[in-house]
PDB file of C-alpha atoms in Angstrom:
ATOM      1  CA  MET J   1      -0.366  -0.454  -0.582  1.00 45.00           C
ATOM      2  CA  SER J   2       1.494   3.320  -0.539  1.00 45.00           C
ATOM      3  CA  SER J   3       2.183   6.013   1.799  1.00 46.00           C
ATOM      4  CA  PHE J   4      -0.479   8.293   0.643  1.00 47.00           C
ATOM      5  CA  GLY J   5      -2.959   4.619   1.506  1.00 50.00           C
ATOM      6  CA  ASP J   6      -1.381   4.565   5.166  1.00 54.00           C
ATOM      7  CA  SER J   7      -1.511   8.213   5.760  1.00 55.00           C
ATOM      8  CA  ALA J   8      -5.597   7.507   4.192  1.00 54.00           C
ATOM      9  CA  GLN J   9      -5.919   4.285   6.560  1.00 51.00           C
ATOM     10  CA  SER J  10      -4.523   5.760   9.862  1.00 54.00           C
ATOM     11  CA  LYS J  11      -7.005   9.086   9.636  1.00 53.00           C
ATOM     12  CA  LEU J  12      -9.789   6.553   9.078  1.00 52.00           C
ATOM     13  CA  GLU J  13      -8.632   5.138  12.729  1.00 57.00           C
ATOM     14  CA  GLN J  14      -7.743   8.186  14.062  1.00 55.00           C
ATOM     15  CA  PHE J  15     -10.887   9.471  13.292  1.00 52.00           C
ATOM     16  CA  LEU J  16     -12.936   6.247  14.254  1.00 52.00           C
ATOM     17  CA  GLY J  17     -10.558   6.368  17.806  1.00 55.00           C
ATOM     18  CA  GLU J  18      -9.693   2.539  17.115  1.00 52.00           C
ATOM     19  CA  ASP J  19      -8.096  -0.331  14.679  1.00 49.00           C
ATOM     20  CA  SER J  20     -11.714  -0.405  11.681  1.00 47.00           C
ATOM     21  CA  ASN J  21     -10.719  -3.948  11.469  1.00 52.00           C
ATOM     22  CA  THR J  22     -11.267  -4.720  15.355  1.00 50.00           C
ATOM     23  CA  PRO J  23     -14.631  -6.492  15.681  1.00 51.00           C
ATOM     24  CA  LYS J  24     -16.590  -5.481  18.071  1.00 52.00           C
ATOM     25  CA  PRO J  25     -17.973  -8.056  21.194  1.00 53.00           C
ATOM     26  CA  ASN J  26     -20.776  -7.800  23.001  1.00 58.00           C
ATOM     27  CA  GLN J  27     -22.049  -4.640  20.712  1.00 54.00           C
ATOM     28  CA  PRO J  28     -26.024  -4.600  20.293  1.00 53.00           C
ATOM     29  CA  THR J  29     -27.234  -4.845  16.815  1.00 59.00           C
ATOM     30  CA  GLN J  30     -28.719  -1.575  15.629  1.00 61.00           C
ATOM     31  CA  ASN J  31     -31.574  -1.049  13.390  1.00 61.00           C
ATOM     32  CA  PRO J  32     -29.557   0.124   9.999  1.00 58.00           C
ATOM     33  CA  PHE J  33     -32.936   2.417   9.143  1.00 59.00           C
ATOM     34  CA  ALA J  34     -33.866   2.917  12.983  1.00 72.00           C
ATOM     35  CA  ASN J  35     -31.832   6.821  12.590  1.00 85.00           C
ATOM     36  CA  ARG J  36     -32.857   6.764   8.708  1.00 88.00           C
ATOM     37  CA  LYS J  37     -35.963   9.002   7.304  1.00 91.00           C
ATOM     38  CA  PRO J  38     -38.426   8.483   3.715  1.00 91.00           C
ATOM     39  CA  ILE J  39     -37.412  11.391   1.508  1.00 93.00           C
ATOM     40  CA  LYS J  40     -39.164  11.894  -2.173  1.00 96.00           C
ATOM     41  CA  HIS J  41     -38.215  12.632  -5.878  1.00 97.00           C
ATOM     42  CA  LEU J  42     -41.015  12.842  -7.633  1.00 98.00           C
ATOM     43  CA  LEU J  43     -40.228  13.602 -11.850  1.00 98.00           C
ATOM     44  CA  ILE J  44     -42.866  15.559 -13.527  1.00 98.00           C
ATOM     45  CA  GLY J  45     -43.449  16.085 -17.535  1.00 98.00           C
ATOM     46  CA  SER J  46     -43.171  14.928 -20.797  1.00 98.00           C
ATOM     47  CA  ALA J  47     -42.534  10.959 -20.829  1.00 98.00           C
ATOM     48  CA  LYS J  48     -38.749  12.570 -22.803  1.00 98.00           C
ATOM     49  CA  ALA J  49     -37.743  14.602 -20.804  1.00 98.00           C
ATOM     50  CA  VAL J  50     -38.769  12.104 -17.309  1.00 98.00           C
ATOM     51  CA  THR J  51     -37.446   9.402 -18.701  1.00 98.00           C
ATOM     52  CA  SER J  52     -34.232  11.530 -19.393  1.00 98.00           C
ATOM     53  CA  THR J  53     -33.874  13.031 -15.979  1.00 98.00           C
ATOM     54  CA  ILE J  54     -33.664   9.940 -14.645  1.00 97.00           C
ATOM     55  CA  HIS J  55     -30.627   8.276 -16.889  1.00 97.00           C
ATOM     56  CA  TYR J  56     -29.386  11.502 -16.062  1.00 97.00           C
ATOM     57  CA  LEU J  57     -29.524  10.804 -12.212  1.00 96.00           C
ATOM     58  CA  GLN J  58     -28.184   7.324 -13.300  1.00 96.00           C
ATOM     59  CA  VAL J  59     -25.445   8.429 -15.069  1.00 97.00           C
ATOM     60  CA  ILE J  60     -24.668  10.709 -11.682  1.00 95.00           C
ATOM     61  CA  GLY J  61     -24.515   7.893  -9.760  1.00 94.00           C
ATOM     62  CA  TYR J  62     -27.117   9.607  -8.087  1.00 93.00           C
ATOM     63  CA  ALA J  63     -29.924   6.718  -8.386  1.00 94.00           C
ATOM     64  CA  GLY J  64     -30.452   3.520 -10.340  1.00 95.00           C
ATOM     65  CA  VAL J  65     -33.043   3.403 -12.880  1.00 96.00           C
ATOM     66  CA  GLY J  66     -35.343  -0.036 -11.261  1.00 96.00           C
ATOM     67  CA  GLU J  67     -35.431   2.389  -8.176  1.00 96.00           C
ATOM     68  CA  TRP J  68     -38.060   4.760 -10.095  1.00 97.00           C
ATOM     69  CA  THR J  69     -41.572   3.900 -10.626  1.00 97.00           C
ATOM     70  CA  PRO J  70     -42.789   2.706 -13.894  1.00 97.00           C
ATOM     71  CA  LEU J  71     -44.032   6.254 -15.429  1.00 97.00           C
ATOM     72  CA  LEU J  72     -47.347   6.597 -14.370  1.00 97.00           C
ATOM     73  CA  PRO J  73     -50.331   9.138 -16.836  1.00 97.00           C
ATOM     74  CA  THR J  74     -50.703  12.586 -14.723  1.00 96.00           C
ATOM     75  CA  GLU J  75     -54.369  14.513 -15.187  1.00 97.00           C
ATOM     76  CA  LYS J  76     -52.070  16.608 -17.949  1.00 96.00           C
ATOM     77  CA  PRO J  77     -52.309  14.933 -21.818  1.00 95.00           C
ATOM     78  CA  ASP J  78     -48.786  14.052 -22.005  1.00 95.00           C
ATOM     79  CA  GLU J  79     -47.478  14.322 -19.412  1.00 98.00           C
ATOM     80  CA  VAL J  80     -46.247  11.134 -16.281  1.00 98.00           C
ATOM     81  CA  MET J  81     -44.141  11.487 -13.101  1.00 98.00           C
ATOM     82  CA  SER J  82     -42.000   8.907 -12.005  1.00 98.00           C
ATOM     83  CA  ILE J  83     -41.356   8.236  -7.962  1.00 97.00           C
ATOM     84  CA  LEU J  84     -38.136   7.700  -6.715  1.00 97.00           C
ATOM     85  CA  ILE J  85     -38.394   7.334  -2.609  1.00 95.00           C
ATOM     86  CA  ARG J  86     -35.627   7.407  -0.018  1.00 91.00           C
ATOM     87  CA  GLN J  87     -34.649   6.048   3.163  1.00 90.00           C
ATOM     88  CA  ILE J  88     -32.303   9.068   3.728  1.00 88.00           C
ATOM     89  CA  LEU J  89     -29.906   9.543   6.959  1.00 89.00           C
ATOM     90  CA  MET J  90     -31.337  11.790  10.030  1.00 85.00           C
ATOM     91  CA  GLN J  91     -28.843  13.032  13.351  1.00 81.00           C
TER      92      GLN J  91
END
């Protein structure tokens, strides 16, 4: 490992306060969603605009195409919507 990697690992261990590879016995398991709350992203527009935005969000690594609902029609002609629900960490 390079000295840069060693330095980064050392800083991580300092931040964590102990060796991050050391198992922690008798530590209670916590619900991973205990401090998370849902947030809903809603895209509304033409099918082309909504689909294009969903694909762009996948390209930048925010959300995969399969995480969005199928395109759903709205009350307006030629308009659709898609919803993404994410769990965000609350502090």
